[in-house]
Amino acid sequence: MKRFADLSEQEVLALAISNEDEDNRIYRSFADGLRGSYPETASMYDKMAEEEIGHRDMLLDLHRRKFGEFLPLIRRQDVKGFLARHPIWLNRPLGLDAVRKFAEQMEYETARFYRCAAEAAPDDTVRDLLNRLAAAEDKHEELARELGAEIVPSARAAEDETARRMFVLQYLQPGLAGLMDGSVSTLAPLFAAAFATHNTWATFLIGLAAAVGAGISMGFAEALSDDGSLTGRGAPVVRGAVCGTMTAVGGLGHALPYLIPHFYAATTLAFAVVAVELAAISWIRTHYMDTPFLQAAFQVMVGGALVFAAGILIGSS
């Protein structure tokens, strides 16, 4: 993968053309999936798809004037800094809220890309076009936010929503990923050690090592996954620190009870802590990620139970 800062002007234009073509096809898929139940919303996505084609054609004309007919093959997945897109457009039936939020995030990311590209563009013509496209994507983002809403949000509400989105991107998502990993992945070594040794101090040391090691690993993985230049996810160091800290916290939560010298009392308390951790993860996913609570709880509990059972079985063998 190439860093965005290492792209040439021609590659930036080629990437922009590829992105607009992809966005057009996504909006067409949304329109097709929503047409039966939400014909007005589907018509709006048809119009947004047409505008993306117009943007693509403008970029193509500029590319031809500056660089000729050859268009380098470069896509968003070839450049570090773009979020991976889950193909929700393949699902049927499509959920209106899911589509609206996906489109909002897609336009937000595209607008950031155009602004970053405009800042780096040495040519005035290219810079002007990229800034105009960024403004157009801002309008699409606002439209996506309002689709399906009965009341158009005020400017203040829009600012609050942007602030909430940035908080989710920069802090909540890496923190939740860390908490889930720390709470679940460290269950197996901790309870394997507990049931193999029945020694609370040794179990605590193993749990502490697992939590700290997982925190360091997850922190580096998050920091190196995305430089935040295009996605708005913030500084890699901050995200890595948040993710690593929450991973360690999740692992330490059920390791600390083993400071109690009585094995069964410590294990009972550790069980209770695990239940609280998994419930907290489910609540966060429901409150901030719009996942139904029962669905979030089922997913987390099943994963936790499987890892938990593996630890006990291995430790008791």
GROMACS .gro file of N, CA and C in nm, residues 170-277:
model
  324
  170GLN      N    1  -1.248   0.858   1.661
  170GLN     CA    2  -1.115   0.878   1.716
  170GLN      C    3  -1.093   0.809   1.850
  171TYR      N    4  -1.198   0.792   1.928
  171TYR     CA    5  -1.181   0.737   2.062
  171TYR      C    6  -1.263   0.611   2.087
  172LEU      N    7  -1.392   0.617   2.053
  172LEU     CA    8  -1.479   0.507   2.091
  172LEU      C    9  -1.448   0.380   2.016
  173GLN      N   10  -1.432   0.388   1.884
  173GLN     CA   11  -1.406   0.266   1.807
  173GLN      C   12  -1.276   0.197   1.850
  174PRO      N   13  -1.162   0.269   1.857
  174PRO     CA   14  -1.041   0.198   1.904
  174PRO      C   15  -1.052   0.153   2.048
  175GLY      N   16  -1.120   0.233   2.134
  175GLY     CA   17  -1.135   0.192   2.272
  175GLY      C   18  -1.222   0.068   2.285
  176LEU      N   19  -1.330   0.062   2.209
  176LEU     CA   20  -1.418  -0.054   2.215
  176LEU      C   21  -1.348  -0.178   2.161
  177ALA      N   22  -1.274  -0.161   2.051
  177ALA     CA   23  -1.199  -0.275   1.997
  177ALA      C   24  -1.101  -0.329   2.100
  178GLY      N   25  -1.034  -0.238   2.171
  178GLY     CA   26  -0.940  -0.281   2.274
  178GLY      C   27  -1.010  -0.348   2.391
  179LEU      N   28  -1.121  -0.291   2.436
  179LEU     CA   29  -1.194  -0.349   2.549
  179LEU      C   30  -1.246  -0.488   2.514
  180MET      N   31  -1.296  -0.505   2.393
  180MET     CA   32  -1.345  -0.636   2.352
  180MET      C   33  -1.232  -0.738   2.347
  181ASP      N   34  -1.119  -0.697   2.289
  181ASP     CA   35  -1.006  -0.790   2.280
  181ASP      C   36  -0.952  -0.825   2.417
  182GLY      N   37  -0.935  -0.722   2.503
  182GLY     CA   38  -0.881  -0.747   2.636
  182GLY      C   39  -0.974  -0.829   2.722
  183SER      N   40  -1.105  -0.805   2.711
  183SER     CA   41  -1.201  -0.877   2.794
  183SER      C   42  -1.219  -1.021   2.750
  184VAL      N   43  -1.206  -1.048   2.620
  184VAL     CA   44  -1.235  -1.182   2.568
  184VAL      C   45  -1.109  -1.265   2.549
  185SER      N   46  -1.008  -1.208   2.482
  185SER     CA   47  -0.892  -1.290   2.445
  185SER      C   48  -0.810  -1.335   2.565
  186THR      N   49  -0.813  -1.259   2.675
  186THR     CA   50  -0.733  -1.298   2.792
  186THR      C   51  -0.805  -1.396   2.883
  187LEU      N   52  -0.932  -1.427   2.852
  187LEU     CA   53  -1.005  -1.523   2.937
  187LEU      C   54  -0.939  -1.660   2.935
  188ALA      N   55  -0.901  -1.707   2.816
  188ALA     CA   56  -0.847  -1.843   2.803
  188ALA      C   57  -0.719  -1.863   2.884
  189PRO      N   58  -0.615  -1.778   2.867
  189PRO     CA   59  -0.494  -1.803   2.947
  189PRO      C   60  -0.516  -1.784   3.096
  190LEU      N   61  -0.603  -1.690   3.134
  190LEU     CA   62  -0.625  -1.665   3.277
  190LEU      C   63  -0.692  -1.784   3.344
  191PHE      N   64  -0.803  -1.830   3.287
  191PHE     CA   65  -0.875  -1.939   3.353
  191PHE      C   66  -0.808  -2.074   3.331
  192ALA      N   67  -0.731  -2.087   3.223
  192ALA     CA   68  -0.651  -2.209   3.208
  192ALA      C   69  -0.548  -2.217   3.320
  193ALA      N   70  -0.482  -2.105   3.349
  193ALA     CA   71  -0.385  -2.102   3.458
  193ALA      C   72  -0.453  -2.125   3.592
  194ALA      N   73  -0.571  -2.066   3.611
  194ALA     CA   74  -0.641  -2.079   3.738
  194ALA      C   75  -0.676  -2.224   3.768
  195PHE      N   76  -0.736  -2.293   3.670
  195PHE     CA   77  -0.782  -2.430   3.695
  195PHE      C   78  -0.668  -2.531   3.684
  196ALA      N   79  -0.557  -2.492   3.624
  196ALA     CA   80  -0.443  -2.583   3.619
  196ALA      C   81  -0.361  -2.578   3.747
  197THR      N   82  -0.352  -2.462   3.809
  197THR     CA   83  -0.264  -2.445   3.926
  197THR      C   84  -0.339  -2.429   4.058
  198HIS      N   85  -0.460  -2.374   4.053
  198HIS     CA   86  -0.534  -2.337   4.175
  198HIS      C   87  -0.450  -2.246   4.264
  199ASN      N   88  -0.355  -2.176   4.202
  199ASN     CA   89  -0.268  -2.082   4.273
  199ASN      C   90  -0.308  -1.941   4.232
  200THR      N   91  -0.364  -1.864   4.324
  200THR     CA   92  -0.418  -1.732   4.288
  200THR      C   93  -0.308  -1.634   4.247
  201TRP      N   94  -0.193  -1.640   4.315
  201TRP     CA   95  -0.087  -1.544   4.281
  201TRP      C   96  -0.030  -1.573   4.141
  202ALA      N   97  -0.006  -1.701   4.113
  202ALA     CA   98   0.044  -1.737   3.979
  202ALA      C   99  -0.059  -1.700   3.873
  203THR      N  100  -0.187  -1.722   3.903
  203THR     CA  101  -0.293  -1.687   3.808
  203THR      C  102  -0.295  -1.537   3.783
  204PHE      N  103  -0.280  -1.458   3.890
  204PHE     CA  104  -0.277  -1.313   3.873
  204PHE      C  105  -0.161  -1.269   3.786
  205LEU      N  106  -0.043  -1.326   3.808
  205LEU     CA  107   0.074  -1.287   3.727
  205LEU      C  108   0.053  -1.321   3.580
  206ILE      N  109  -0.004  -1.438   3.555
  206ILE     CA  110  -0.031  -1.475   3.415
  206ILE      C  111  -0.135  -1.383   3.354
  207GLY      N  112  -0.240  -1.350   3.428
  207GLY     CA  113  -0.341  -1.256   3.379
  207GLY      C  114  -0.283  -1.119   3.355
  208LEU      N  115  -0.196  -1.074   3.445
  208LEU     CA  116  -0.131  -0.944   3.429
  208LEU      C  117  -0.045  -0.942   3.303
  209ALA      N  118   0.033  -1.049   3.283
  209ALA     CA  119   0.119  -1.057   3.164
  209ALA      C  120   0.035  -1.060   3.036
  210ALA      N  121  -0.075  -1.135   3.039
  210ALA     CA  122  -0.162  -1.143   2.921
  210ALA      C  123  -0.224  -1.008   2.890
  211ALA      N  124  -0.269  -0.937   2.993
  211ALA     CA  125  -0.334  -0.807   2.973
  211ALA      C  126  -0.235  -0.704   2.919
  212VAL      N  127  -0.117  -0.698   2.980
  212VAL     CA  128  -0.017  -0.600   2.936
  212VAL      C  129   0.032  -0.633   2.795
  213GLY      N  130   0.058  -0.761   2.770
  213GLY     CA  131   0.104  -0.801   2.636
  213GLY      C  132   0.001  -0.773   2.529
  214ALA      N  133  -0.126  -0.804   2.560
  214ALA     CA  134  -0.232  -0.776   2.463
  214ALA      C  135  -0.248  -0.627   2.441
  215GLY      N  136  -0.233  -0.548   2.549
  215GLY     CA  137  -0.243  -0.402   2.535
  215GLY      C  138  -0.137  -0.345   2.444
  216ILE      N  139  -0.014  -0.391   2.462
  216ILE     CA  140   0.095  -0.343   2.377
  216ILE      C  141   0.072  -0.385   2.232
  217SER      N  142   0.033  -0.511   2.210
  217SER     CA  143   0.010  -0.561   2.075
  217SER      C  144  -0.103  -0.485   2.005
  218MET      N  145  -0.216  -0.469   2.073
  218MET     CA  146  -0.331  -0.400   2.013
  218MET      C  147  -0.301  -0.252   1.991
  219GLY      N  148  -0.225  -0.192   2.082
  219GLY     CA  149  -0.190  -0.051   2.066
  219GLY      C  150  -0.108  -0.028   1.940
  220PHE      N  151  -0.008  -0.111   1.917
  220PHE     CA  152   0.073  -0.098   1.797
  220PHE      C  153  -0.009  -0.129   1.671
  221ALA      N  154  -0.093  -0.233   1.679
  221ALA     CA  155  -0.173  -0.270   1.562
  221ALA      C  156  -0.266  -0.156   1.522
  222GLU      N  157  -0.331  -0.091   1.618
  222GLU     CA  158  -0.422   0.019   1.588
  222GLU      C  159  -0.346   0.140   1.534
  223ALA      N  160  -0.233   0.172   1.594
  223ALA     CA  161  -0.156   0.289   1.551
  223ALA      C  162  -0.102   0.272   1.409
  224LEU      N  163  -0.067   0.150   1.373
  224LEU     CA  164  -0.008   0.126   1.241
  224LEU      C  165  -0.112   0.099   1.134
  225SER      N  166  -0.238   0.082   1.172
  225SER     CA  167  -0.340   0.045   1.074
  225SER      C  168  -0.384   0.161   0.986
  226ASP      N  169  -0.369   0.287   1.034
  226ASP     CA  170  -0.426   0.401   0.962
  226ASP      C  171  -0.363   0.527   1.016
  227ASP      N  172  -0.311   0.613   0.926
  227ASP     CA  173  -0.249   0.737   0.973
  227ASP      C  174  -0.351   0.848   0.997
  228GLY      N  175  -0.477   0.822   0.968
  228GLY     CA  176  -0.583   0.918   0.998
  228GLY      C  177  -0.590   1.038   0.906
  229SER      N  178  -0.506   1.043   0.803
  229SER     CA  179  -0.502   1.161   0.719
  229SER      C  180  -0.627   1.178   0.634
  230LEU      N  181  -0.691   1.066   0.597
  230LEU     CA  182  -0.809   1.074   0.513
  230LEU      C  183  -0.938   1.041   0.588
  231THR      N  184  -0.930   0.955   0.686
  231THR     CA  185  -1.051   0.908   0.752
  231THR      C  186  -1.098   0.998   0.864
  232GLY      N  187  -1.010   1.089   0.913
  232GLY     CA  188  -1.049   1.173   1.025
  232GLY      C  189  -1.047   1.098   1.157
  233ARG      N  190  -0.980   0.983   1.163
  233ARG     CA  191  -0.980   0.903   1.285
  233ARG      C  192  -0.879   0.951   1.388
  234GLY      N  193  -0.811   1.062   1.358
  234GLY     CA  194  -0.722   1.119   1.458
  234GLY      C  195  -0.581   1.066   1.450
  235ALA      N  196  -0.497   1.117   1.541
  235ALA     CA  197  -0.356   1.081   1.542
  235ALA      C  198  -0.337   0.933   1.574
  236PRO      N  199  -0.251   0.863   1.500
  236PRO     CA  200  -0.230   0.720   1.527
  236PRO      C  201  -0.183   0.693   1.670
  237VAL      N  202  -0.099   0.783   1.724
  237VAL     CA  203  -0.048   0.761   1.860
  237VAL      C  204  -0.162   0.764   1.961
  238VAL      N  205  -0.254   0.860   1.944
  238VAL     CA  206  -0.367   0.870   2.036
  238VAL      C  207  -0.456   0.746   2.026
  239ARG      N  208  -0.491   0.708   1.902
  239ARG     CA  209  -0.575   0.590   1.885
  239ARG      C  210  -0.508   0.466   1.940
  240GLY      N  211  -0.378   0.452   1.914
  240GLY     CA  212  -0.306   0.336   1.966
  240GLY      C  213  -0.304   0.334   2.118
  241ALA      N  214  -0.285   0.452   2.179
  241ALA     CA  215  -0.284   0.460   2.325
  241ALA      C  216  -0.420   0.424   2.383
  242VAL      N  217  -0.527   0.476   2.320
  242VAL     CA  218  -0.662   0.445   2.367
  242VAL      C  219  -0.690   0.296   2.355
  243CYS      N  220  -0.660   0.240   2.238
  243CYS     CA  221  -0.686   0.098   2.215
  243CYS      C  222  -0.603   0.010   2.309
  244GLY      N  223  -0.473   0.042   2.322
  244GLY     CA  224  -0.387  -0.038   2.409
  244GLY      C  225  -0.428  -0.030   2.555
  245THR      N  226  -0.464   0.091   2.600
  245THR     CA  227  -0.505   0.107   2.739
  245THR      C  228  -0.632   0.030   2.770
  246MET      N  229  -0.732   0.040   2.680
  246MET     CA  230  -0.858  -0.029   2.703
  246MET      C  231  -0.840  -0.181   2.694
  247THR      N  232  -0.747  -0.227   2.610
  247THR     CA  233  -0.719  -0.370   2.604
  247THR      C  234  -0.663  -0.418   2.738
  248ALA      N  235  -0.568  -0.342   2.791
  248ALA     CA  236  -0.509  -0.379   2.920
  248ALA      C  237  -0.612  -0.374   3.031
  249VAL      N  238  -0.698  -0.271   3.029
  249VAL     CA  239  -0.803  -0.260   3.131
  249VAL      C  240  -0.898  -0.380   3.125
  250GLY      N  241  -0.937  -0.417   3.001
  250GLY     CA  242  -1.026  -0.531   2.986
  250GLY      C  243  -0.965  -0.660   3.039
  251GLY      N  244  -0.835  -0.679   3.019
  251GLY     CA  245  -0.770  -0.799   3.069
  251GLY      C  246  -0.746  -0.795   3.218
  252LEU      N  247  -0.713  -0.678   3.271
  252LEU     CA  248  -0.686  -0.667   3.415
  252LEU      C  249  -0.812  -0.683   3.498
  253GLY      N  250  -0.929  -0.648   3.439
  253GLY     CA  251  -1.053  -0.653   3.516
  253GLY      C  252  -1.076  -0.788   3.582
  254HIS      N  253  -1.056  -0.896   3.507
  254HIS     CA  254  -1.080  -1.027   3.567
  254HIS      C  255  -0.951  -1.093   3.617
  255ALA      N  256  -0.838  -1.024   3.608
  255ALA     CA  257  -0.715  -1.075   3.670
  255ALA      C  258  -0.701  -1.026   3.813
  256LEU      N  259  -0.747  -0.904   3.840
  256LEU     CA  260  -0.731  -0.846   3.975
  256LEU      C  261  -0.798  -0.928   4.086
  257PRO      N  262  -0.913  -0.992   4.062
  257PRO     CA  263  -0.971  -1.072   4.171
  257PRO      C  264  -0.877  -1.180   4.225
  258TYR      N  265  -0.779  -1.222   4.146
  258TYR     CA  266  -0.689  -1.327   4.192
  258TYR      C  267  -0.582  -1.275   4.287
  259LEU      N  268  -0.592  -1.149   4.324
  259LEU     CA  269  -0.511  -1.100   4.437
  259LEU      C  270  -0.569  -1.152   4.568
  260ILE      N  271  -0.696  -1.196   4.563
  260ILE     CA  272  -0.756  -1.260   4.680
  260ILE      C  273  -0.694  -1.399   4.696
  261PRO      N  274  -0.645  -1.433   4.811
  261PRO     CA  275  -0.572  -1.560   4.827
  261PRO      C  276  -0.661  -1.684   4.823
  262HIS      N  277  -0.792  -1.670   4.838
  262HIS     CA  278  -0.882  -1.785   4.838
  262HIS      C  279  -0.929  -1.811   4.694
  263PHE      N  280  -0.898  -1.931   4.642
  263PHE     CA  281  -0.917  -1.960   4.500
  263PHE      C  282  -1.062  -1.946   4.457
  264TYR      N  283  -1.153  -2.011   4.529
  264TYR     CA  284  -1.293  -2.012   4.485
  264TYR      C  285  -1.357  -1.875   4.499
  265ALA      N  286  -1.320  -1.801   4.601
  265ALA     CA  287  -1.373  -1.665   4.616
  265ALA      C  288  -1.322  -1.577   4.502
  266ALA      N  289  -1.192  -1.590   4.470
  266ALA     CA  290  -1.134  -1.511   4.362
  266ALA      C  291  -1.196  -1.548   4.228
  267THR      N  292  -1.218  -1.678   4.204
  267THR     CA  293  -1.276  -1.722   4.077
  267THR      C  294  -1.420  -1.676   4.063
  268THR      N  295  -1.496  -1.682   4.171
  268THR     CA  296  -1.635  -1.635   4.166
  268THR      C  297  -1.641  -1.487   4.133
  269LEU      N  298  -1.553  -1.408   4.196
  269LEU     CA  299  -1.550  -1.265   4.168
  269LEU      C  300  -1.505  -1.240   4.025
  270ALA      N  301  -1.409  -1.318   3.976
  270ALA     CA  302  -1.363  -1.302   3.837
  270ALA      C  303  -1.476  -1.331   3.739
  271PHE      N  304  -1.557  -1.433   3.768
  271PHE     CA  305  -1.674  -1.462   3.683
  271PHE      C  306  -1.767  -1.341   3.677
  272ALA      N  307  -1.793  -1.282   3.795
  272ALA     CA  308  -1.883  -1.166   3.801
  272ALA      C  309  -1.826  -1.049   3.722
  273VAL      N  310  -1.695  -1.028   3.731
  273VAL     CA  311  -1.631  -0.918   3.659
  273VAL      C  312  -1.644  -0.940   3.508
  274VAL      N  313  -1.623  -1.063   3.464
  274VAL     CA  314  -1.637  -1.094   3.322
  274VAL      C  315  -1.778  -1.062   3.273
  275ALA      N  316  -1.878  -1.099   3.352
  275ALA     CA  317  -2.017  -1.070   3.314
  275ALA      C  318  -2.041  -0.920   3.303
  276VAL      N  319  -1.986  -0.842   3.396
  276VAL     CA  320  -2.001  -0.696   3.391
  276VAL      C  321  -1.930  -0.640   3.269
  277GLU      N  322  -1.811  -0.690   3.237
  277GLU     CA  323  -1.737  -0.642   3.120
  277GLU      C  324  -1.815  -0.668   2.991
   0.00000   0.00000   0.00000
